[in-house]
Amino acid sequence: MAKRSLAVQLDEVVQAMLVSLRPRPEEAPDLNLAPLMRVAQVLRELPRQEFRATLKSDLQRRATMNEGTAAASRAGAAAPARAAHYQRPGLTSITPYIIVRGGAQFLEFLKTAFKGVEQMRMPTPDGLIMHAEVAVGNGAIEVSDASDAYPAAPTTIHLYVDDANATFDSALQAGATSIYAPTDDHPSGDRWGAAKDQFGNHWYIATPKGWTPGPEGLRSVQPYLHLREAHKMIPFLEAAFGAEAMGVHKSPEGAVLHGTIRIGNATLEIDEAHGEFQPMPCHLHVYVPDTDAVYAQALRAGATSIEVPQDKPYGDRAAGVKDAWGNSWFIATYLGQ
Amino acid sequence: MGNDPDSVRACPNTAREGVTFFVAGSYIVRAMMARRRPARKRSAKGTDEAVPGDARAGADERLLVEAAQSDPAKFDALYEQHFERVYAFVASRVRDRATAEDLTSEVFHKALANLPDYEWRGVPFAAWLMRIAVNCIVDQAKRAAREFPALDDPPEVAADPGLQASELRATENRSRLFRLVGELPEVQKQVVYERFVEQRSIREIARRLGKTPGAIKQLQLRAMQNLRAQMEGGHG
């Protein structure tokens, strides 16, 4: 009995650790867990067996060829290592792609309100933002200025922060307006506030309270989709992306009160649209091991095509689909440089 | 730059780090020596033969290096011995697995290319590899800084020798843990790789291994307990 519960508790912390970059082993409830968590944290960096083997045979080839210069070795070195890596460095499996009017101002807002760190900015010839990436906490947000082809699409983001009050205040100072100030009464049990920025995006700003195992241990940036018939989104994501529902709370009538869905190493949240929290179809950038396969699965699962898979000049193989709720999914596989 | 792993020290910005690291080489030597398991007590009186054991290990390693220097095809043995150490060190310094793999790959390719220049002076081969690793990490950080000038992430390599020593001890522990995973019972090993490397959920692993989720959680727990016990036991 005690043994089983230790196995369950360990897995809860491991799960939180794998999804989040902020494990909380020191607050683990069982004293026996702390040393095991130290082991678990190291295992996160465990090298892939395939990489170890591939590099070995690559070195063997170099050694026996006996003619490769160091430069040639270096050029060849990266290829096998990269092959299995499908995520662009700096991005996770799910990144919200927010299209706004006033991209440059929005980037400033992310920096001032949420301590965002600009990682990349590609301007258009007329000074608009063609593409930008901002790291926020352990996640990222991609940004682009609206155009005729891609009109503005405000997005709802759930942000996990260290201090909900401080972040909420800095969001207001940066120009956001309060929907409600951080409160301890939110059903999640977290300290939770909500604000709307001047670009139309909604921000749920939350600090997990105490040690919360399971799906609450999440990445800093979570896209939050309010949907009509939200329960149908779960089988769609499972079929299209091999997603996994990690915790779904339903009303007695079967409406999704809250659901966390994992794709790869990141999660997004959904619930049934209600009250002022109505659907805001948005854009999501999803890195997968095989763009072509996921694109085909998504179409089979009921999505419609925006763009067929193709190699992009920036080094991704990418495709686009739209789901039945109007959200766009940019499917991508990082091919390396 | 290029072939010589020391060449980065010629750059004004990194000269300090390179030199500091070189000074910290003594810490490396100590950390490596401390890591070697004491030799088994052979006499009934229980004589502590740790020191001859170290000398023997050093001599073995020297033979491996010299063999690889005269025949690069024998670099394999050195790779097998040091892969986990280099990877553990690099992985602790960079943010993602792809970069860790790229850099580890670069370190070993450079080591292979520069092996003829390596001179045996009682400095463990591992220390030489670590120096290449530090240089690769600095180079990579500079490349990244050029690519994303806004990124405020300076390469803080070996700024403090004290930290260096503790970091090397941590590296040794991590690399030992990586090796111990390979010695776990097969099914526990599988669970560890599926869970931590592939980052699969308990449910997925259960499906793939044809077991119940509860059984997978138990295996995960046993694997961790085994690893922890081995880590503690190995300190001798």
Coordinates of C-alpha atoms in Angstrom, one line a residue:
Chain A
M1 CA 0.0 0.0 0.0
A2 CA 2.6 2.5 1.1
K3 CA 4.9 1.2 -1.7
R4 CA 2.3 1.7 -4.3
S5 CA 1.5 5.2 -3.2
L6 CA 5.2 6.1 -3.4
A7 CA 5.2 4.9 -7.0
V8 CA 2.2 7.0 -7.8
Q9 CA 3.6 10.0 -6.0
L10 CA 6.9 9.7 -7.8
D11 CA 5.2 9.6 -11.1
E12 CA 3.2 12.7 -10.3
V13 CA 6.4 14.6 -9.6
V14 CA 8.1 13.1 -12.7
Q15 CA 5.2 14.1 -14.8
A16 CA 5.3 17.6 -13.5
M17 CA 9.0 17.7 -14.0
L18 CA 8.9 16.5 -17.6
V19 CA 6.2 18.9 -18.7
S20 CA 7.5 21.9 -16.7
L21 CA 11.0 23.2 -16.3
R22 CA 10.3 24.0 -12.7
P23 CA 10.2 20.8 -10.7
R24 CA 9.6 21.3 -7.0
P25 CA 11.3 18.3 -5.4
E26 CA 12.1 20.0 -2.2
E27 CA 8.5 20.4 -1.5
A28 CA 7.6 16.8 -2.3
P29 CA 5.3 15.4 0.3
D30 CA 7.1 12.2 1.0
L31 CA 10.6 12.4 2.3
N32 CA 11.6 9.3 0.4
L33 CA 10.9 11.2 -2.9
A34 CA 13.5 13.9 -2.7
P35 CA 16.5 11.7 -3.4
L36 CA 14.6 9.9 -6.1
M37 CA 13.8 13.2 -7.7
R38 CA 17.4 14.1 -7.8
V39 CA 17.9 10.9 -9.8
A40 CA 15.0 11.8 -12.0
Q41 CA 16.3 15.3 -12.7
V42 CA 19.6 13.9 -14.0
L43 CA 17.7 11.4 -16.1
R44 CA 16.1 14.2 -18.0
E45 CA 19.5 14.8 -19.6
L46 CA 20.1 11.1 -20.3
P47 CA 21.6 10.8 -23.8
R48 CA 19.7 9.0 -26.5
Q49 CA 21.0 5.6 -27.2
E50 CA 20.6 6.2 -30.9
F51 CA 22.7 9.3 -30.8
R52 CA 25.5 7.5 -28.9
A53 CA 25.5 4.7 -31.5
T54 CA 25.3 7.0 -34.5
L55 CA 28.1 9.2 -33.3
K56 CA 30.2 6.2 -32.7
S57 CA 29.8 4.8 -36.2
D58 CA 30.3 8.3 -37.6
L59 CA 33.7 8.6 -35.7
Q60 CA 34.6 5.1 -36.9
R61 CA 34.0 6.2 -40.5
R62 CA 36.1 9.3 -40.0
A63 CA 38.9 7.4 -38.4
T64 CA 39.1 4.8 -41.1
M65 CA 38.7 7.3 -43.9
N66 CA 41.8 8.9 -42.5
E67 CA 41.6 11.9 -44.8
G68 CA 39.0 14.1 -43.2
T69 CA 40.1 17.4 -41.9
A70 CA 38.7 18.7 -38.7
A71 CA 36.5 21.1 -40.7
A72 CA 35.1 18.3 -42.8
S73 CA 34.5 16.3 -39.7
R74 CA 32.6 19.2 -38.2
A75 CA 30.5 19.7 -41.2
G76 CA 29.5 16.0 -41.2
A77 CA 29.1 15.8 -37.4
A78 CA 25.9 17.7 -37.0
A79 CA 23.8 15.8 -39.5
P80 CA 23.2 12.5 -37.7
A81 CA 22.7 14.2 -34.4
R82 CA 20.1 16.5 -35.8
A83 CA 18.2 14.0 -37.7
A84 CA 16.1 12.9 -34.8
H85 CA 15.5 16.5 -33.6
Y86 CA 12.4 17.9 -34.9
Q87 CA 12.0 21.0 -32.8
R88 CA 13.5 24.3 -33.6
P89 CA 15.8 25.4 -30.8
G90 CA 14.0 27.7 -28.4
L91 CA 10.6 26.4 -29.3
T92 CA 8.6 23.6 -27.7
S93 CA 6.0 21.3 -29.2
I94 CA 3.3 24.0 -29.0
T95 CA 3.9 27.7 -29.4
P96 CA 1.1 30.2 -29.8
Y97 CA 1.5 32.3 -33.0
I98 CA -0.2 35.6 -32.3
I99 CA -1.1 37.8 -35.2
V100 CA -1.8 41.4 -34.2
R101 CA -2.1 45.0 -35.5
G102 CA 0.9 46.9 -34.1
G103 CA 3.4 44.0 -33.9
A104 CA 6.3 46.2 -32.8
Q105 CA 4.2 47.6 -29.9
F106 CA 3.0 44.1 -29.0
L107 CA 6.6 43.0 -28.7
E108 CA 7.3 45.9 -26.3
F109 CA 4.2 44.9 -24.3
L110 CA 5.5 41.3 -24.0
K111 CA 8.8 42.6 -22.8
T112 CA 7.5 45.1 -20.3
A113 CA 4.5 43.1 -19.0
F114 CA 6.0 39.6 -18.9
K115 CA 9.8 40.1 -19.0
G116 CA 9.7 38.6 -22.5
V117 CA 13.1 38.3 -24.2
E118 CA 13.1 39.0 -27.9
Q119 CA 14.9 36.1 -29.7
M120 CA 14.3 37.1 -33.2
R121 CA 12.7 39.8 -35.3
M122 CA 12.3 39.8 -39.1
P123 CA 10.9 43.1 -40.4
T124 CA 9.0 43.5 -43.6
P125 CA 10.4 46.2 -46.0
D126 CA 7.8 48.6 -44.7
G127 CA 8.8 48.1 -41.1
L128 CA 6.1 45.7 -40.0
I129 CA 6.9 42.5 -38.2
M130 CA 7.1 39.6 -40.6
H131 CA 8.0 37.2 -37.8
A132 CA 9.3 37.5 -34.3
E133 CA 9.9 35.2 -31.4
V134 CA 9.8 36.2 -27.7
A135 CA 10.8 33.9 -24.9
V136 CA 8.5 34.1 -21.9
G137 CA 9.5 32.1 -18.9
N138 CA 10.3 28.6 -20.2
G139 CA 8.0 29.0 -23.2
A140 CA 7.8 31.2 -26.2
I141 CA 5.3 33.3 -28.2
E142 CA 5.6 34.0 -31.9
V143 CA 4.3 37.2 -33.3
S144 CA 3.5 38.6 -36.7
D145 CA 1.8 41.7 -38.0
A146 CA -1.6 41.2 -39.4
S147 CA -2.0 41.2 -43.2
D148 CA -4.8 40.6 -45.7
A149 CA -3.9 37.0 -45.9
Y150 CA -3.6 36.7 -42.1
P151 CA -5.9 39.1 -40.3
A152 CA -5.4 39.8 -36.6
A153 CA -6.2 36.8 -34.4
P154 CA -6.2 37.6 -30.7
T155 CA -5.4 34.6 -28.5
T156 CA -6.0 33.5 -25.0
I157 CA -2.8 32.6 -23.1
H158 CA -2.5 31.0 -19.7
L159 CA 0.8 32.3 -18.2
Y160 CA 2.4 30.5 -15.2
V161 CA 4.5 33.0 -13.3
D162 CA 6.3 33.2 -10.0
D163 CA 4.2 36.0 -8.6
A164 CA 0.7 36.5 -10.2
N165 CA 0.2 39.8 -8.4
A166 CA 3.4 41.4 -9.6
T167 CA 3.0 40.2 -13.2
F168 CA -0.7 41.3 -13.2
D169 CA 0.4 44.7 -12.0
S170 CA 3.1 45.0 -14.6
A171 CA 0.7 43.9 -17.3
L172 CA -1.7 46.8 -16.3
Q173 CA 1.2 49.2 -16.3
A174 CA 2.1 48.1 -19.8
G175 CA -1.4 49.0 -20.9
A176 CA -3.6 45.9 -20.3
T177 CA -6.9 46.2 -18.5
S178 CA -8.1 44.1 -15.7
I179 CA -10.8 41.4 -16.2
Y180 CA -10.4 40.4 -12.6
A181 CA -7.5 40.9 -10.2
P182 CA -5.6 37.8 -8.9
T183 CA -7.7 35.9 -6.5
D184 CA -7.3 32.7 -4.4
D185 CA -10.9 31.7 -5.2
H186 CA -10.3 30.4 -8.6
P187 CA -11.5 26.7 -9.0
S188 CA -8.0 25.6 -10.0
G189 CA -6.8 26.4 -6.5
D190 CA -4.1 28.6 -8.0
R191 CA -3.8 32.3 -7.5
W192 CA -5.3 33.5 -10.7
G193 CA -6.1 36.8 -12.4
A194 CA -7.2 37.8 -15.9
A195 CA -6.4 40.7 -18.0
K196 CA -6.9 41.9 -21.6
D197 CA -4.3 43.7 -23.5
Q198 CA -4.7 46.5 -26.0
F199 CA -4.3 44.1 -28.9
G200 CA -7.3 42.0 -27.8
N201 CA -5.4 39.1 -26.3
H202 CA -6.6 37.6 -23.0
W203 CA -4.1 36.6 -20.4
Y204 CA -4.7 34.3 -17.4
I205 CA -1.9 35.1 -15.0
A206 CA -1.5 32.4 -12.4
T207 CA 0.8 31.2 -9.8
P208 CA 0.5 27.5 -8.7
K209 CA 0.1 27.4 -4.9
G210 CA 2.3 25.1 -3.0
W211 CA 3.1 21.7 -4.4
T212 CA 0.7 20.7 -7.0
P213 CA 1.3 17.4 -8.7
G214 CA 0.1 16.4 -12.1
P215 CA -1.1 18.6 -14.9
E216 CA -0.8 21.8 -13.0
G217 CA 3.0 21.6 -13.3
L218 CA 3.1 23.2 -16.7
R219 CA 5.1 25.3 -19.1
S220 CA 4.9 29.1 -18.6
V221 CA 3.0 29.7 -21.8
Q222 CA -0.2 27.7 -22.4
P223 CA -2.6 28.4 -25.2
Y224 CA -6.1 28.4 -23.8
L225 CA -8.9 27.5 -26.2
H226 CA -12.5 28.3 -25.3
L227 CA -14.5 26.1 -27.6
R228 CA -18.1 25.2 -28.4
E229 CA -18.4 21.4 -28.0
A230 CA -15.0 21.3 -26.5
H231 CA -15.3 17.6 -25.8
K232 CA -15.0 17.0 -29.5
M233 CA -11.6 18.7 -29.6
I234 CA -10.0 15.9 -27.6
P235 CA -10.5 13.0 -30.1
F236 CA -9.5 15.4 -32.9
L237 CA -6.2 16.2 -31.2
E238 CA -5.6 12.6 -30.3
A239 CA -6.2 11.5 -33.9
A240 CA -4.4 14.4 -35.6
F241 CA -1.4 14.9 -33.3
G242 CA -1.2 11.8 -31.2
A243 CA -2.1 14.1 -28.3
E244 CA -3.0 12.9 -24.9
A245 CA -5.6 14.3 -22.5
M246 CA -3.8 14.6 -19.2
G247 CA -6.7 15.8 -17.0
V248 CA -10.2 16.5 -18.1
H249 CA -12.9 17.7 -15.7
K250 CA -16.4 17.4 -17.1
S251 CA -19.7 18.7 -15.8
P252 CA -22.4 16.0 -15.1
E253 CA -23.8 16.9 -18.6
G254 CA -20.4 16.1 -20.2
A255 CA -19.2 19.7 -20.9
V256 CA -15.5 20.2 -20.5
L257 CA -14.9 22.4 -17.5
H258 CA -11.2 22.2 -18.0
G259 CA -8.9 20.0 -19.9
T260 CA -5.1 19.8 -20.4
I261 CA -3.9 18.3 -23.6
R262 CA -0.3 17.3 -24.2
I263 CA 1.4 17.2 -27.6
G264 CA 5.0 16.2 -27.4
N265 CA 6.7 18.1 -24.6
A266 CA 4.1 20.9 -24.2
T267 CA 0.4 21.3 -23.3
L268 CA -2.5 23.4 -24.1
E269 CA -5.8 23.9 -22.2
I270 CA -9.3 23.8 -23.4
D271 CA -12.8 24.4 -21.9
E272 CA -16.4 24.9 -23.0
A273 CA -16.9 28.5 -24.0
H274 CA -19.0 30.3 -21.5
G275 CA -20.0 33.8 -20.4
E276 CA -17.5 36.3 -21.5
F277 CA -15.0 33.6 -22.4
Q278 CA -16.0 33.0 -26.0
P279 CA -14.1 31.2 -28.8
M280 CA -11.2 33.2 -30.2
P281 CA -9.9 31.1 -33.1
C282 CA -6.1 31.4 -33.1
H283 CA -2.9 30.1 -34.6
L284 CA -0.8 27.4 -33.1
H285 CA 2.7 26.3 -34.2
V286 CA 3.2 22.7 -33.5
Y287 CA 6.5 20.8 -34.0
V288 CA 6.2 17.2 -34.8
P289 CA 8.6 14.5 -35.8
D290 CA 7.0 14.0 -39.3
T291 CA 5.1 16.9 -40.8
D292 CA 3.8 14.9 -43.7
A293 CA 2.4 12.2 -41.5
V294 CA 0.7 14.6 -39.1
Y295 CA -0.7 16.7 -41.9
A296 CA -2.3 13.5 -43.4
Q297 CA -3.6 12.4 -40.0
A298 CA -5.1 15.9 -39.4
L299 CA -7.0 15.8 -42.7
R300 CA -8.3 12.3 -41.9
A301 CA -9.4 13.6 -38.5
G302 CA -11.5 16.3 -40.1
A303 CA -9.2 19.3 -40.6
T304 CA -9.0 21.2 -43.8
S305 CA -5.8 22.0 -45.6
I306 CA -4.3 25.5 -45.6
E307 CA -1.0 24.5 -47.1
V308 CA 0.4 21.2 -48.2
P309 CA 3.7 20.1 -46.6
Q310 CA 6.8 21.8 -48.2
D311 CA 10.4 22.6 -47.3
K312 CA 10.7 26.2 -46.1
P313 CA 13.7 28.4 -46.8
Y314 CA 14.2 28.8 -43.0
G315 CA 14.9 25.1 -42.6
D316 CA 11.5 23.6 -41.6
R317 CA 9.3 21.3 -43.4
A318 CA 5.9 22.8 -42.7
A319 CA 2.2 22.5 -43.5
G320 CA -1.0 24.1 -42.3
V321 CA -4.5 22.9 -41.5
K322 CA -7.6 24.5 -40.0
D323 CA -9.7 22.6 -37.5
A324 CA -13.5 22.5 -37.3
W325 CA -13.4 25.4 -34.7
G326 CA -11.5 27.7 -37.0
N327 CA -8.1 27.4 -35.3
S328 CA -5.0 27.2 -37.6
W329 CA -2.3 24.7 -36.9
F330 CA 1.1 25.3 -38.4
I331 CA 2.7 21.8 -38.4
A332 CA 6.4 21.9 -38.7
T333 CA 9.5 19.7 -38.5
Y334 CA 12.8 21.3 -37.9
L335 CA 15.3 20.0 -40.5
G336 CA 18.4 21.7 -39.1
Q337 CA 20.3 24.5 -40.8
Chain B
M1 CA 40.3 28.5 -35.1
G2 CA 39.4 25.1 -36.6
N3 CA 41.7 22.3 -35.7
D4 CA 43.4 23.5 -32.5
P5 CA 41.1 23.1 -29.5
D6 CA 43.2 25.7 -27.8
S7 CA 42.8 28.3 -30.4
V8 CA 39.8 29.9 -28.8
R9 CA 42.2 31.1 -26.1
A10 CA 43.7 33.4 -28.6
C11 CA 40.5 35.4 -28.6
P12 CA 40.6 38.4 -26.2
N13 CA 37.1 37.7 -24.9
T14 CA 37.7 34.2 -23.9
A15 CA 41.3 34.2 -23.1
R16 CA 40.5 34.6 -19.4
E17 CA 38.2 31.7 -19.3
G18 CA 40.6 29.5 -21.2
V19 CA 43.4 30.2 -18.8
T20 CA 41.1 29.9 -15.7
F21 CA 40.0 26.6 -16.9
F22 CA 43.5 25.5 -17.5
V23 CA 44.4 26.5 -14.0
A24 CA 41.4 24.6 -12.8
G25 CA 42.8 21.5 -14.5
S26 CA 44.2 20.5 -11.2
Y27 CA 40.6 20.3 -9.9
I28 CA 39.8 18.1 -12.8
V29 CA 42.7 15.8 -12.0
R30 CA 41.5 15.6 -8.4
A31 CA 37.9 15.1 -9.4
M32 CA 38.9 12.3 -11.8
M33 CA 41.1 10.7 -9.3
A34 CA 38.5 10.9 -6.6
R35 CA 36.0 9.2 -9.0
R36 CA 38.1 6.1 -9.6
R37 CA 36.9 3.3 -7.6
P38 CA 39.5 2.2 -5.0
A39 CA 41.1 -1.1 -6.0
R40 CA 39.7 -4.2 -4.5
K41 CA 41.4 -5.2 -1.3
R42 CA 43.5 -8.2 -2.3
S43 CA 45.2 -9.1 0.9
A44 CA 43.4 -10.6 3.9
K45 CA 44.8 -7.8 6.0
G46 CA 42.7 -5.4 4.0
T47 CA 45.5 -3.1 2.7
D48 CA 44.1 0.0 1.0
E49 CA 45.4 -0.2 -2.5
A50 CA 43.6 2.8 -3.9
V51 CA 46.8 4.5 -5.0
P52 CA 48.3 1.6 -7.0
G53 CA 44.8 1.2 -8.5
D54 CA 44.9 4.8 -9.8
A55 CA 48.3 4.3 -11.2
R56 CA 47.1 1.2 -13.0
A57 CA 44.0 3.0 -14.4
G58 CA 46.3 5.8 -15.6
A59 CA 48.6 3.4 -17.3
D60 CA 45.6 1.6 -19.0
E61 CA 44.3 4.9 -20.2
R62 CA 47.7 5.8 -21.6
L63 CA 47.8 2.6 -23.5
L64 CA 44.4 3.3 -25.0
V65 CA 45.4 6.8 -26.0
E66 CA 48.7 5.6 -27.6
A67 CA 46.9 2.9 -29.4
A68 CA 44.4 5.4 -30.9
Q69 CA 47.3 7.7 -31.8
S70 CA 49.0 5.1 -33.9
D71 CA 45.7 3.7 -35.2
P72 CA 42.7 6.1 -35.3
A73 CA 40.4 3.1 -35.7
K74 CA 41.1 2.4 -32.0
F75 CA 39.6 5.7 -31.0
D76 CA 36.5 3.6 -30.2
A77 CA 37.7 2.5 -26.8
L78 CA 38.3 6.1 -25.7
Y79 CA 34.9 7.1 -27.0
E80 CA 33.2 4.3 -25.1
Q81 CA 35.0 5.4 -21.9
H82 CA 34.3 9.1 -22.1
F83 CA 31.0 9.5 -24.0
E84 CA 28.8 9.9 -20.9
R85 CA 31.2 12.3 -19.2
V86 CA 31.4 14.7 -22.2
Y87 CA 27.7 14.5 -22.8
A88 CA 26.9 15.1 -19.1
F89 CA 29.2 18.2 -19.1
V90 CA 27.9 19.7 -22.3
A91 CA 24.2 19.0 -21.5
S92 CA 24.5 20.8 -18.2
R93 CA 25.6 23.9 -20.1
V94 CA 23.2 24.2 -22.9
R95 CA 19.4 24.5 -23.1
D96 CA 18.3 21.7 -25.4
R97 CA 19.1 18.2 -26.4
A98 CA 19.8 19.1 -30.0
T99 CA 22.6 21.5 -29.0
A100 CA 24.0 19.0 -26.5
E101 CA 24.2 16.4 -29.2
D102 CA 25.7 18.8 -31.8
L103 CA 28.4 19.9 -29.3
T104 CA 29.2 16.4 -28.0
S105 CA 29.6 15.4 -31.6
E106 CA 31.9 18.3 -32.3
V107 CA 34.0 17.6 -29.2
F108 CA 34.7 14.0 -30.2
H109 CA 35.4 14.9 -33.8
K110 CA 37.8 17.6 -32.7
A111 CA 39.4 15.1 -30.3
L112 CA 39.8 12.6 -33.0
A113 CA 41.3 15.1 -35.4
N114 CA 43.7 16.5 -32.8
L115 CA 44.6 13.3 -31.1
P116 CA 48.2 13.3 -32.6
D117 CA 48.8 16.5 -30.7
Y118 CA 47.7 15.1 -27.3
E119 CA 50.7 14.6 -25.1
W120 CA 50.7 12.5 -22.1
R121 CA 51.8 14.6 -19.1
G122 CA 49.9 12.8 -16.4
V123 CA 46.8 14.9 -17.1
P124 CA 43.9 12.6 -17.6
F125 CA 42.6 12.3 -21.2
A126 CA 39.2 13.3 -19.8
A127 CA 40.6 16.7 -18.7
W128 CA 41.9 17.3 -22.3
L129 CA 38.4 16.4 -23.6
M130 CA 36.8 18.7 -21.1
R131 CA 38.9 21.6 -22.3
I132 CA 37.9 20.9 -25.9
A133 CA 34.3 20.8 -24.6
V134 CA 34.6 24.2 -22.9
N135 CA 36.0 25.7 -26.1
C136 CA 33.2 24.2 -28.2
I137 CA 30.6 25.6 -25.8
V138 CA 32.2 29.1 -25.9
D139 CA 32.3 29.0 -29.7
Q140 CA 28.7 27.9 -29.9
A141 CA 27.6 30.7 -27.5
K142 CA 29.4 33.2 -29.7
R143 CA 27.8 31.8 -32.8
A144 CA 24.4 32.0 -31.1
A145 CA 25.1 35.6 -30.0
R146 CA 25.9 36.5 -33.5
E147 CA 22.7 34.9 -34.7
F148 CA 20.5 36.5 -32.1
P149 CA 22.3 39.7 -30.9
A150 CA 19.4 40.5 -28.5
L151 CA 19.9 37.3 -26.6
D152 CA 21.4 38.2 -23.3
D153 CA 23.2 35.1 -22.6
P154 CA 26.9 35.5 -22.3
P155 CA 29.1 32.4 -22.2
E156 CA 30.1 32.3 -18.6
V157 CA 32.6 29.6 -18.8
A158 CA 34.7 28.7 -15.8
A159 CA 34.5 32.2 -14.3
D160 CA 35.1 30.7 -10.8
P161 CA 37.5 27.8 -10.2
G162 CA 35.5 26.8 -7.0
L163 CA 32.4 26.4 -9.0
Q164 CA 34.4 24.6 -11.6
A165 CA 35.5 21.9 -9.1
S166 CA 31.9 21.3 -7.9
E167 CA 30.7 21.3 -11.5
L168 CA 33.2 18.7 -12.4
R169 CA 32.1 16.5 -9.5
A170 CA 28.5 16.9 -10.5
T171 CA 29.5 16.0 -14.1
E172 CA 31.2 12.8 -12.8
N173 CA 28.1 11.9 -10.8
R174 CA 25.8 12.5 -13.8
S175 CA 27.9 10.6 -16.2
R176 CA 28.0 7.7 -13.7
L177 CA 24.3 7.7 -13.4
F178 CA 24.0 7.6 -17.2
R179 CA 26.2 4.5 -17.3
L180 CA 24.3 2.9 -14.5
V181 CA 21.1 3.1 -16.5
G182 CA 22.7 0.7 -19.0
E183 CA 23.1 -1.8 -16.2
L184 CA 19.5 -1.8 -15.1
P185 CA 17.3 -4.9 -15.7
E186 CA 16.2 -4.6 -19.3
V187 CA 12.5 -3.7 -18.7
Q188 CA 13.5 -1.0 -16.1
K189 CA 15.9 0.4 -18.6
Q190 CA 13.2 0.5 -21.3
V191 CA 10.9 2.4 -19.0
V192 CA 13.6 4.9 -18.1
Y193 CA 14.4 5.6 -21.8
E194 CA 10.7 5.8 -22.8
R195 CA 9.9 8.1 -19.9
F196 CA 12.8 10.4 -19.8
V197 CA 14.3 10.4 -23.3
E198 CA 11.2 9.9 -25.4
Q199 CA 9.1 11.7 -22.8
R200 CA 6.2 9.3 -23.3
S201 CA 3.3 9.2 -20.8
I202 CA 2.8 6.3 -18.5
R203 CA -0.2 5.3 -20.6
E204 CA 1.7 5.2 -23.8
I205 CA 4.6 3.2 -22.3
A206 CA 2.1 0.7 -20.8
R207 CA 0.6 0.2 -24.2
R208 CA 4.0 -0.2 -25.9
L209 CA 5.3 -2.6 -23.3
G210 CA 2.0 -4.5 -22.9
K211 CA 1.7 -3.8 -19.2
T212 CA -0.7 -1.9 -16.9
P213 CA 0.0 1.7 -16.1
G214 CA 0.4 0.7 -12.4
A215 CA 3.1 -1.8 -13.4
I216 CA 5.0 0.9 -15.3
K217 CA 4.9 3.2 -12.3
Q218 CA 6.2 0.4 -10.2
L219 CA 9.0 -0.2 -12.6
Q220 CA 9.8 3.5 -12.8
L221 CA 10.1 3.6 -9.0
R222 CA 12.3 0.5 -8.9
A223 CA 14.6 1.9 -11.5
M224 CA 15.0 5.1 -9.5
Q225 CA 15.5 3.2 -6.3
N226 CA 18.1 1.0 -8.0
L227 CA 20.0 3.9 -9.5
R228 CA 19.9 5.8 -6.2
A229 CA 21.2 2.7 -4.3
Q230 CA 24.0 2.2 -6.9
M231 CA 25.0 5.8 -6.7
E232 CA 25.3 5.7 -2.9
G233 CA 26.9 2.3 -2.9
G234 CA 29.5 3.3 -5.5
H235 CA 31.1 5.9 -3.2
G236 CA 32.9 3.1 -1.3

